[in-house]
mmCIF file with all atom_site columns, C-alpha atoms in Angstrom:
data_model
loop_
_atom_site.group_PDB
_atom_site.id
_atom_site.type_symbol
_atom_site.label_atom_id
_atom_site.label_alt_id
_atom_site.label_comp_id
_atom_site.label_asym_id
_atom_site.label_entity_id
_atom_site.label_seq_id
_atom_site.pdbx_PDB_ins_code
_atom_site.Cartn_x
_atom_site.Cartn_y
_atom_site.Cartn_z
_atom_site.occupancy
_atom_site.B_iso_or_equiv
_atom_site.pdbx_formal_charge
_atom_site.auth_seq_id
_atom_site.auth_comp_id
_atom_site.auth_asym_id
_atom_site.auth_atom_id
_atom_site.pdbx_PDB_model_num
ATOM 1   C CA . ALA A 1 1   ? 61.871 280.735 203.654 1.00 79.00 ? 269 ALA A CA 1
ATOM 2   C CA . SER A 1 2   ? 61.162 280.415 199.952 1.00 83.00 ? 270 SER A CA 1
ATOM 3   C CA . SER A 1 3   ? 63.038 278.338 197.398 1.00 85.00 ? 271 SER A CA 1
ATOM 4   C CA . THR A 1 4   ? 62.708 277.332 193.847 1.00 89.00 ? 272 THR A CA 1
ATOM 5   C CA . VAL A 1 5   ? 63.319 273.813 192.681 1.00 90.00 ? 273 VAL A CA 1
ATOM 6   C CA . SER A 1 6   ? 64.460 273.420 189.077 1.00 90.00 ? 274 SER A CA 1
ATOM 7   C CA . VAL A 1 7   ? 64.685 270.321 187.003 1.00 92.00 ? 275 VAL A CA 1
ATOM 8   C CA . GLN A 1 8   ? 66.225 269.732 183.594 1.00 88.00 ? 276 GLN A CA 1
ATOM 9   C CA . ALA A 1 9   ? 66.304 266.352 181.863 1.00 89.00 ? 277 ALA A CA 1
ATOM 10  C CA . THR A 1 10  ? 69.170 265.229 179.679 1.00 89.00 ? 278 THR A CA 1
ATOM 11  C CA . ASP A 1 11  ? 68.871 262.179 177.449 1.00 85.00 ? 279 ASP A CA 1
ATOM 12  C CA . SER A 1 12  ? 71.542 259.673 176.438 1.00 83.00 ? 280 SER A CA 1
ATOM 13  C CA . ASP A 1 13  ? 72.458 261.742 173.345 1.00 82.00 ? 281 ASP A CA 1
ATOM 14  C CA . GLY A 1 14  ? 73.290 264.635 175.513 1.00 80.00 ? 282 GLY A CA 1
ATOM 15  C CA . ASP A 1 15  ? 70.280 266.604 174.514 1.00 80.00 ? 283 ASP A CA 1
ATOM 16  C CA . ALA A 1 16  ? 68.838 268.799 177.193 1.00 80.00 ? 284 ALA A CA 1
ATOM 17  C CA . GLY A 1 17  ? 65.265 269.491 177.521 1.00 79.00 ? 285 GLY A CA 1
ATOM 18  C CA . ASN A 1 18  ? 63.394 272.471 178.847 1.00 83.00 ? 286 ASN A CA 1
ATOM 19  C CA . THR A 1 19  ? 63.939 273.447 182.459 1.00 88.00 ? 287 THR A CA 1
ATOM 20  C CA . ALA A 1 20  ? 60.915 273.179 184.702 1.00 90.00 ? 288 ALA A CA 1
ATOM 21  C CA . SER A 1 21  ? 60.742 274.895 188.028 1.00 90.00 ? 289 SER A CA 1
ATOM 22  C CA . GLN A 1 22  ? 58.563 274.827 191.145 1.00 92.00 ? 290 GLN A CA 1
ATOM 23  C CA . PRO A 1 23  ? 58.428 277.323 193.880 1.00 90.00 ? 291 PRO A CA 1
ATOM 24  C CA . VAL A 1 24  ? 58.432 275.865 197.457 1.00 88.00 ? 292 VAL A CA 1
ATOM 25  C CA . THR A 1 25  ? 57.727 277.700 200.706 1.00 88.00 ? 293 THR A CA 1
ATOM 26  C CA . ILE A 1 26  ? 59.420 276.173 203.809 1.00 87.00 ? 294 ILE A CA 1
ATOM 27  C CA . SER A 1 27  ? 57.329 276.788 207.001 1.00 87.00 ? 295 SER A CA 1
ATOM 28  C CA . ASN A 1 28  ? 59.011 277.357 210.290 1.00 90.00 ? 296 ASN A CA 1
ATOM 29  C CA . ILE A 1 29  ? 57.917 274.958 213.111 1.00 94.00 ? 297 ILE A CA 1
ATOM 30  C CA . ALA A 1 30  ? 57.802 276.548 216.557 1.00 95.00 ? 298 ALA A CA 1
ATOM 31  C CA . PRO A 1 31  ? 60.193 274.939 219.140 1.00 97.00 ? 299 PRO A CA 1
ATOM 32  C CA . THR A 1 32  ? 58.811 273.203 222.218 1.00 98.00 ? 300 THR A CA 1
ATOM 33  C CA . ILE A 1 33  ? 60.222 272.479 225.653 1.00 98.00 ? 301 ILE A CA 1
ATOM 34  C CA . ALA A 1 34  ? 59.688 269.922 228.387 1.00 98.00 ? 302 ALA A CA 1
ATOM 35  C CA . ILE A 1 35  ? 59.243 271.347 231.840 1.00 98.00 ? 303 ILE A CA 1
ATOM 36  C CA . SER A 1 36  ? 58.934 269.628 235.196 1.00 98.00 ? 304 SER A CA 1
ATOM 37  C CA . GLY A 1 37  ? 58.651 270.310 238.920 1.00 98.00 ? 305 GLY A CA 1
ATOM 38  C CA . ALA A 1 38  ? 56.930 269.451 242.096 1.00 98.00 ? 306 ALA A CA 1
ATOM 39  C CA . ALA A 1 39  ? 53.076 269.472 242.122 1.00 98.00 ? 307 ALA A CA 1
ATOM 40  C CA . SER A 1 40  ? 52.952 271.572 245.211 1.00 98.00 ? 308 SER A CA 1
ATOM 41  C CA . VAL A 1 41  ? 55.008 273.897 247.444 1.00 98.00 ? 309 VAL A CA 1
ATOM 42  C CA . ASN A 1 42  ? 54.456 275.783 250.704 1.00 98.00 ? 310 ASN A CA 1
ATOM 43  C CA . GLU A 1 43  ? 53.994 279.582 250.469 1.00 97.00 ? 311 GLU A CA 1
ATOM 44  C CA . GLY A 1 44  ? 57.281 281.454 251.121 1.00 96.00 ? 312 GLY A CA 1
ATOM 45  C CA . SER A 1 45  ? 59.383 278.442 250.159 1.00 97.00 ? 313 SER A CA 1
ATOM 46  C CA . SER A 1 46  ? 61.562 278.172 247.052 1.00 97.00 ? 314 SER A CA 1
ATOM 47  C CA . TYR A 1 47  ? 60.067 276.216 244.162 1.00 98.00 ? 315 TYR A CA 1
ATOM 48  C CA . SER A 1 48  ? 62.303 274.518 241.589 1.00 98.00 ? 316 SER A CA 1
ATOM 49  C CA . LEU A 1 49  ? 61.317 274.328 237.923 1.00 98.00 ? 317 LEU A CA 1
ATOM 50  C CA . THR A 1 50  ? 63.421 272.326 235.458 1.00 98.00 ? 318 THR A CA 1
ATOM 51  C CA . LEU A 1 51  ? 63.544 273.634 231.923 1.00 98.00 ? 319 LEU A CA 1
ATOM 52  C CA . GLY A 1 52  ? 64.362 270.600 229.837 1.00 98.00 ? 320 GLY A CA 1
ATOM 53  C CA . ALA A 1 53  ? 65.630 270.090 226.351 1.00 95.00 ? 321 ALA A CA 1
ATOM 54  C CA . VAL A 1 54  ? 64.215 272.137 223.479 1.00 97.00 ? 322 VAL A CA 1
ATOM 55  C CA . SER A 1 55  ? 62.776 270.286 220.490 1.00 97.00 ? 323 SER A CA 1
ATOM 56  C CA . ASP A 1 56  ? 62.974 271.935 217.029 1.00 95.00 ? 324 ASP A CA 1
ATOM 57  C CA . PRO A 1 57  ? 63.194 270.105 213.683 1.00 94.00 ? 325 PRO A CA 1
ATOM 58  C CA . GLY A 1 58  ? 65.001 273.125 212.310 1.00 92.00 ? 326 GLY A CA 1
ATOM 59  C CA . SER A 1 59  ? 68.466 274.317 213.006 1.00 91.00 ? 327 SER A CA 1
ATOM 60  C CA . ASP A 1 60  ? 67.366 277.227 215.180 1.00 94.00 ? 328 ASP A CA 1
ATOM 61  C CA . THR A 1 61  ? 68.890 277.938 218.590 1.00 96.00 ? 329 THR A CA 1
ATOM 62  C CA . VAL A 1 62  ? 66.849 279.193 221.521 1.00 97.00 ? 330 VAL A CA 1
ATOM 63  C CA . SER A 1 63  ? 68.438 282.315 223.009 1.00 97.00 ? 331 SER A CA 1
ATOM 64  C CA . SER A 1 64  ? 65.857 283.190 225.747 1.00 98.00 ? 332 SER A CA 1
ATOM 65  C CA . TYR A 1 65  ? 63.539 281.296 227.982 1.00 98.00 ? 333 TYR A CA 1
ATOM 66  C CA . LEU A 1 66  ? 60.742 283.381 229.411 1.00 98.00 ? 334 LEU A CA 1
ATOM 67  C CA . VAL A 1 67  ? 59.034 281.677 232.397 1.00 98.00 ? 335 VAL A CA 1
ATOM 68  C CA . HIS A 1 68  ? 55.631 283.004 233.426 1.00 98.00 ? 336 HIS A CA 1
ATOM 69  C CA . TRP A 1 69  ? 55.128 281.666 236.983 1.00 98.00 ? 337 TRP A CA 1
ATOM 70  C CA . GLY A 1 70  ? 51.373 282.197 236.964 1.00 98.00 ? 338 GLY A CA 1
ATOM 71  C CA . ASP A 1 71  ? 51.338 284.574 239.890 1.00 97.00 ? 339 ASP A CA 1
ATOM 72  C CA . GLY A 1 72  ? 51.831 287.656 237.771 1.00 97.00 ? 340 GLY A CA 1
ATOM 73  C CA . SER A 1 73  ? 55.609 287.468 237.792 1.00 98.00 ? 341 SER A CA 1
ATOM 74  C CA . SER A 1 74  ? 57.961 286.412 235.006 1.00 98.00 ? 342 SER A CA 1
ATOM 75  C CA . ASP A 1 75  ? 61.669 285.769 234.567 1.00 98.00 ? 343 ASP A CA 1
ATOM 76  C CA . SER A 1 76  ? 63.846 285.555 231.462 1.00 98.00 ? 344 SER A CA 1
ATOM 77  C CA . TYR A 1 77  ? 66.850 283.076 231.321 1.00 98.00 ? 345 TYR A CA 1
ATOM 78  C CA . SER A 1 78  ? 69.557 282.520 228.671 1.00 98.00 ? 346 SER A CA 1
ATOM 79  C CA . SER A 1 79  ? 69.794 278.841 229.357 1.00 97.00 ? 347 SER A CA 1
ATOM 80  C CA . ASN A 1 80  ? 67.729 275.862 230.420 1.00 97.00 ? 348 ASN A CA 1
ATOM 81  C CA . GLY A 1 81  ? 68.133 273.813 233.666 1.00 98.00 ? 349 GLY A CA 1
ATOM 82  C CA . VAL A 1 82  ? 66.816 274.315 237.199 1.00 98.00 ? 350 VAL A CA 1
ATOM 83  C CA . LYS A 1 83  ? 65.210 277.740 237.958 1.00 98.00 ? 351 LYS A CA 1
ATOM 84  C CA . THR A 1 84  ? 63.698 278.758 241.289 1.00 98.00 ? 352 THR A CA 1
ATOM 85  C CA . HIS A 1 85  ? 60.861 281.057 242.356 1.00 98.00 ? 353 HIS A CA 1
ATOM 86  C CA . THR A 1 86  ? 59.107 281.824 245.664 1.00 98.00 ? 354 THR A CA 1
ATOM 87  C CA . TYR A 1 87  ? 55.378 282.002 245.755 1.00 98.00 ? 355 TYR A CA 1
ATOM 88  C CA . ALA A 1 88  ? 54.367 284.570 248.213 1.00 96.00 ? 356 ALA A CA 1
ATOM 89  C CA . ASP A 1 89  ? 50.973 283.365 249.264 1.00 95.00 ? 357 ASP A CA 1
ATOM 90  C CA . GLY A 1 90  ? 48.689 280.401 249.266 1.00 95.00 ? 358 GLY A CA 1
ATOM 91  C CA . PRO A 1 91  ? 46.345 278.504 248.968 1.00 96.00 ? 359 PRO A CA 1
ATOM 92  C CA . ASN A 1 92  ? 46.291 278.979 245.184 1.00 97.00 ? 360 ASN A CA 1
ATOM 93  C CA . ASN A 1 93  ? 46.979 277.050 241.954 1.00 98.00 ? 361 ASN A CA 1
ATOM 94  C CA . TYR A 1 94  ? 49.314 278.637 239.414 1.00 98.00 ? 362 TYR A CA 1
ATOM 95  C CA . PRO A 1 95  ? 49.797 277.532 235.806 1.00 98.00 ? 363 PRO A CA 1
ATOM 96  C CA . VAL A 1 96  ? 53.369 277.782 234.595 1.00 98.00 ? 364 VAL A CA 1
ATOM 97  C CA . THR A 1 97  ? 54.020 278.669 230.965 1.00 98.00 ? 365 THR A CA 1
ATOM 98  C CA . VAL A 1 98  ? 57.186 279.191 228.959 1.00 98.00 ? 366 VAL A CA 1
ATOM 99  C CA . ASP A 1 99  ? 57.851 281.345 225.902 1.00 98.00 ? 367 ASP A CA 1
ATOM 100 C CA . LEU A 1 100 ? 60.872 280.528 223.634 1.00 98.00 ? 368 LEU A CA 1
ATOM 101 C CA . ILE A 1 101 ? 62.821 283.024 221.557 1.00 98.00 ? 369 ILE A CA 1
ATOM 102 C CA . ASP A 1 102 ? 65.001 281.991 218.594 1.00 97.00 ? 370 ASP A CA 1
ATOM 103 C CA . GLU A 1 103 ? 66.199 283.378 215.320 1.00 95.00 ? 371 GLU A CA 1
ATOM 104 C CA . ASP A 1 104 ? 62.697 283.239 213.932 1.00 94.00 ? 372 ASP A CA 1
ATOM 105 C CA . GLY A 1 105 ? 60.892 285.117 216.684 1.00 96.00 ? 373 GLY A CA 1
ATOM 106 C CA . THR A 1 106 ? 59.009 284.648 220.018 1.00 97.00 ? 374 THR A CA 1
ATOM 107 C CA . PHE A 1 107 ? 56.902 281.589 220.428 1.00 98.00 ? 375 PHE A CA 1
ATOM 108 C CA . THR A 1 108 ? 54.467 281.712 223.360 1.00 98.00 ? 376 THR A CA 1
ATOM 109 C CA . ASN A 1 109 ? 53.322 278.896 225.658 1.00 98.00 ? 377 ASN A CA 1
ATOM 110 C CA . ARG A 1 110 ? 55.545 276.299 224.202 1.00 97.00 ? 378 ARG A CA 1
ATOM 111 C CA . ALA A 1 111 ? 55.843 273.938 227.294 1.00 98.00 ? 379 ALA A CA 1
ATOM 112 C CA . ASN A 1 112 ? 53.799 270.991 228.386 1.00 97.00 ? 380 ASN A CA 1
ATOM 113 C CA . ALA A 1 113 ? 51.078 271.770 230.894 1.00 97.00 ? 381 ALA A CA 1
ATOM 114 C CA . LEU A 1 114 ? 52.271 272.292 234.517 1.00 98.00 ? 382 LEU A CA 1
ATOM 115 C CA . SER A 1 115 ? 50.345 273.599 237.499 1.00 97.00 ? 383 SER A CA 1
ATOM 116 C CA . VAL A 1 116 ? 51.755 274.387 240.886 1.00 98.00 ? 384 VAL A CA 1
ATOM 117 C CA . SER A 1 117 ? 49.605 274.145 244.029 1.00 98.00 ? 385 SER A CA 1
ATOM 118 C CA . VAL A 1 118 ? 50.781 276.698 246.662 1.00 98.00 ? 386 VAL A CA 1
ATOM 119 C CA . ASN A 1 119 ? 49.861 275.581 250.168 1.00 98.00 ? 387 ASN A CA 1
ATOM 120 C CA . ASN A 1 120 ? 48.953 277.970 252.945 1.00 97.00 ? 388 ASN A CA 1
ATOM 121 C CA . VAL A 1 121 ? 51.135 277.675 256.043 1.00 97.00 ? 389 VAL A CA 1
ATOM 122 C CA . ALA A 1 122 ? 49.359 278.463 259.337 1.00 97.00 ? 390 ALA A CA 1
ATOM 123 C CA . PRO A 1 123 ? 50.740 281.457 261.276 1.00 98.00 ? 391 PRO A CA 1
ATOM 124 C CA . SER A 1 124 ? 52.337 280.867 264.623 1.00 98.00 ? 392 SER A CA 1
ATOM 125 C CA . ILE A 1 125 ? 52.906 283.097 267.715 1.00 98.00 ? 393 ILE A CA 1
ATOM 126 C CA . VAL A 1 126 ? 55.191 283.023 270.803 1.00 98.00 ? 394 VAL A CA 1
ATOM 127 C CA . ILE A 1 127 ? 53.511 283.785 274.099 1.00 98.00 ? 395 ILE A CA 1
ATOM 128 C CA . SER A 1 128 ? 55.143 284.506 277.434 1.00 98.00 ? 396 SER A CA 1
ATOM 129 C CA . GLY A 1 129 ? 54.107 285.340 281.004 1.00 98.00 ? 397 GLY A CA 1
ATOM 130 C CA . ALA A 1 130 ? 54.790 284.593 284.644 1.00 98.00 ? 398 ALA A CA 1
ATOM 131 C CA . ALA A 1 131 ? 54.601 280.910 285.793 1.00 97.00 ? 399 ALA A CA 1
ATOM 132 C CA . ASN A 1 132 ? 52.184 281.747 288.623 1.00 97.00 ? 400 ASN A CA 1
ATOM 133 C CA . VAL A 1 133 ? 49.837 284.414 289.942 1.00 98.00 ? 401 VAL A CA 1
ATOM 134 C CA . ASN A 1 134 ? 47.672 284.897 293.008 1.00 98.00 ? 402 ASN A CA 1
ATOM 135 C CA . GLU A 1 135 ? 43.996 284.493 292.605 1.00 97.00 ? 403 GLU A CA 1
ATOM 136 C CA . GLY A 1 136 ? 42.184 287.746 292.170 1.00 97.00 ? 404 GLY A CA 1
ATOM 137 C CA . SER A 1 137 ? 45.416 289.501 290.886 1.00 97.00 ? 405 SER A CA 1
ATOM 138 C CA . PRO A 1 138 ? 45.953 290.637 287.231 1.00 98.00 ? 406 PRO A CA 1
ATOM 139 C CA . TYR A 1 139 ? 47.901 288.165 285.176 1.00 98.00 ? 407 TYR A CA 1
ATOM 140 C CA . SER A 1 140 ? 49.916 289.649 282.210 1.00 98.00 ? 408 SER A CA 1
ATOM 141 C CA . LEU A 1 141 ? 50.335 287.630 279.064 1.00 98.00 ? 409 LEU A CA 1
ATOM 142 C CA . THR A 1 142 ? 52.561 288.896 276.198 1.00 98.00 ? 410 THR A CA 1
ATOM 143 C CA . LEU A 1 143 ? 51.553 288.067 272.666 1.00 98.00 ? 411 LEU A CA 1
ATOM 144 C CA . SER A 1 144 ? 54.546 288.414 270.332 1.00 98.00 ? 412 SER A CA 1
ATOM 145 C CA . PRO A 1 145 ? 54.235 289.478 266.681 1.00 98.00 ? 413 PRO A CA 1
ATOM 146 C CA . PRO A 1 146 ? 53.025 286.430 264.676 1.00 98.00 ? 414 PRO A CA 1
ATOM 147 C CA . THR A 1 147 ? 55.147 284.787 262.061 1.00 97.00 ? 415 THR A CA 1
ATOM 148 C CA . ASP A 1 148 ? 53.882 283.623 258.672 1.00 97.00 ? 416 ASP A CA 1
ATOM 149 C CA . PRO A 1 149 ? 55.908 282.678 255.627 1.00 96.00 ? 417 PRO A CA 1
ATOM 150 C CA . GLY A 1 150 ? 53.055 284.000 253.419 1.00 94.00 ? 418 GLY A CA 1
ATOM 151 C CA . THR A 1 151 ? 51.743 287.584 253.078 1.00 94.00 ? 419 THR A CA 1
ATOM 152 C CA . ASP A 1 152 ? 48.806 286.994 255.346 1.00 95.00 ? 420 ASP A CA 1
ATOM 153 C CA . THR A 1 153 ? 47.903 289.483 258.154 1.00 97.00 ? 421 THR A CA 1
ATOM 154 C CA . VAL A 1 154 ? 46.625 288.281 261.577 1.00 98.00 ? 422 VAL A CA 1
ATOM 155 C CA . THR A 1 155 ? 43.463 290.320 262.400 1.00 98.00 ? 423 THR A CA 1
ATOM 156 C CA . SER A 1 156 ? 42.340 288.548 265.583 1.00 98.00 ? 424 SER A CA 1
ATOM 157 C CA . TYR A 1 157 ? 44.013 286.890 268.514 1.00 98.00 ? 425 TYR A CA 1
ATOM 158 C CA . VAL A 1 158 ? 41.688 284.669 270.470 1.00 98.00 ? 426 VAL A CA 1
ATOM 159 C CA . VAL A 1 159 ? 43.210 283.842 273.965 1.00 98.00 ? 427 VAL A CA 1
ATOM 160 C CA . HIS A 1 160 ? 41.823 280.870 275.814 1.00 98.00 ? 428 HIS A CA 1
ATOM 161 C CA . TRP A 1 161 ? 42.904 281.426 279.460 1.00 98.00 ? 429 TRP A CA 1
ATOM 162 C CA . GLY A 1 162 ? 42.368 277.876 280.542 1.00 98.00 ? 430 GLY A CA 1
ATOM 163 C CA . ASP A 1 163 ? 39.679 278.602 283.096 1.00 97.00 ? 431 ASP A CA 1
ATOM 164 C CA . GLY A 1 164 ? 36.806 278.470 280.660 1.00 97.00 ? 432 GLY A CA 1
ATOM 165 C CA . SER A 1 165 ? 36.955 282.112 279.550 1.00 98.00 ? 433 SER A CA 1
ATOM 166 C CA . SER A 1 166 ? 38.341 283.531 276.283 1.00 98.00 ? 434 SER A CA 1
ATOM 167 C CA . ASP A 1 167 ? 39.007 287.008 274.997 1.00 98.00 ? 435 ASP A CA 1
ATOM 168 C CA . THR A 1 168 ? 39.565 288.286 271.479 1.00 98.00 ? 436 THR A CA 1
ATOM 169 C CA . TYR A 1 169 ? 42.064 290.998 270.661 1.00 98.00 ? 437 TYR A CA 1
ATOM 170 C CA . THR A 1 170 ? 42.899 292.882 267.511 1.00 98.00 ? 438 THR A CA 1
ATOM 171 C CA . ALA A 1 171 ? 46.519 293.530 268.381 1.00 97.00 ? 439 ALA A CA 1
ATOM 172 C CA . ASN A 1 172 ? 49.432 291.737 269.969 1.00 98.00 ? 440 ASN A CA 1
ATOM 173 C CA . GLY A 1 173 ? 51.394 292.928 272.964 1.00 98.00 ? 441 GLY A CA 1
ATOM 174 C CA . ALA A 1 174 ? 50.516 292.534 276.711 1.00 98.00 ? 442 ALA A CA 1
ATOM 175 C CA . GLN A 1 175 ? 47.014 291.374 277.597 1.00 98.00 ? 443 GLN A CA 1
ATOM 176 C CA . THR A 1 176 ? 45.680 290.899 281.139 1.00 98.00 ? 444 THR A CA 1
ATOM 177 C CA . HIS A 1 177 ? 43.312 288.472 282.788 1.00 98.00 ? 445 HIS A CA 1
ATOM 178 C CA . ILE A 1 178 ? 42.213 287.772 286.431 1.00 98.00 ? 446 ILE A CA 1
ATOM 179 C CA . TYR A 1 179 ? 41.935 284.181 287.592 1.00 98.00 ? 447 TYR A CA 1
ATOM 180 C CA . ALA A 1 180 ? 39.132 284.188 290.144 1.00 96.00 ? 448 ALA A CA 1
ATOM 181 C CA . ASP A 1 181 ? 40.194 281.163 292.215 1.00 94.00 ? 449 ASP A CA 1
ATOM 182 C CA . GLY A 1 182 ? 43.163 279.010 293.161 1.00 94.00 ? 450 GLY A CA 1
ATOM 183 C CA . PRO A 1 183 ? 44.873 276.776 293.684 1.00 97.00 ? 451 PRO A CA 1
ATOM 184 C CA . ALA A 1 184 ? 44.679 275.551 290.037 1.00 97.00 ? 452 ALA A CA 1
ATOM 185 C CA . SER A 1 185 ? 46.819 274.968 287.027 1.00 97.00 ? 453 SER A CA 1
ATOM 186 C CA . ARG A 1 186 ? 45.657 276.583 283.768 1.00 97.00 ? 454 ARG A CA 1
ATOM 187 C CA . THR A 1 187 ? 46.812 275.983 280.228 1.00 98.00 ? 455 THR A CA 1
ATOM 188 C CA . ILE A 1 188 ? 46.738 278.979 277.956 1.00 98.00 ? 456 ILE A CA 1
ATOM 189 C CA . THR A 1 189 ? 46.220 278.577 274.189 1.00 98.00 ? 457 THR A CA 1
ATOM 190 C CA . VAL A 1 190 ? 45.976 281.220 271.398 1.00 98.00 ? 458 VAL A CA 1
ATOM 191 C CA . ASP A 1 191 ? 44.048 280.944 268.065 1.00 98.00 ? 459 ASP A CA 1
ATOM 192 C CA . LEU A 1 192 ? 45.021 283.204 265.203 1.00 98.00 ? 460 LEU A CA 1
ATOM 193 C CA . VAL A 1 193 ? 42.726 284.518 262.482 1.00 98.00 ? 461 VAL A CA 1
ATOM 194 C CA . ASP A 1 194 ? 43.812 285.839 259.089 1.00 97.00 ? 462 ASP A CA 1
ATOM 195 C CA . GLU A 1 195 ? 42.617 285.988 255.472 1.00 95.00 ? 463 GLU A CA 1
ATOM 196 C CA . ASP A 1 196 ? 42.849 282.279 255.121 1.00 96.00 ? 464 ASP A CA 1
ATOM 197 C CA . GLY A 1 197 ? 40.805 281.238 258.203 1.00 97.00 ? 465 GLY A CA 1
ATOM 198 C CA . THR A 1 198 ? 41.129 280.438 261.882 1.00 98.00 ? 466 THR A CA 1
ATOM 199 C CA . PHE A 1 199 ? 44.155 278.527 263.163 1.00 98.00 ? 467 PHE A CA 1
ATOM 200 C CA . THR A 1 200 ? 43.712 276.986 266.593 1.00 98.00 ? 468 THR A CA 1
ATOM 201 C CA . ASN A 1 201 ? 46.229 276.434 269.406 1.00 97.00 ? 469 ASN A CA 1
#
């Protein structure tokens, strides 16, 4: 805003002097906001961000809080408080920024620095099969579809049959193996491979 300050001096006899004036420009100061939240979260889990109090030396009122979560998504809110977001995949680090909108415009990146570390969660799989088999006969093991809270895709299933041999498959479902000799007790384990690495047992 712009304003003009005017001053006129009057002496004890009541005589008024000339009026002097000075134009003044009042600059707006952008609002700021304090944000807080956990330093890390697992992929696929809800993350809570607290939008704290807005600081503004003027009499402006924030009407919109635009949160950029750092993963390419943004959400607009009409109030502060706790807001939640689910990060789809890790490992990754995402910087969270907040834009504020009031009567004077939009002010970008007005929050304190906050970075969220999104942890990868290892995939898991359920396997099933008969409790026993005769030596020399085919044994059938069923690999169920794997579960992963992230957006990763399992590309390899490494089956350790427990007799010293292993096989790698590119799909789940029923897989067969022949145990050459008995009696013996074998423990089967499965490793899973996706974009984030190899996850054993």
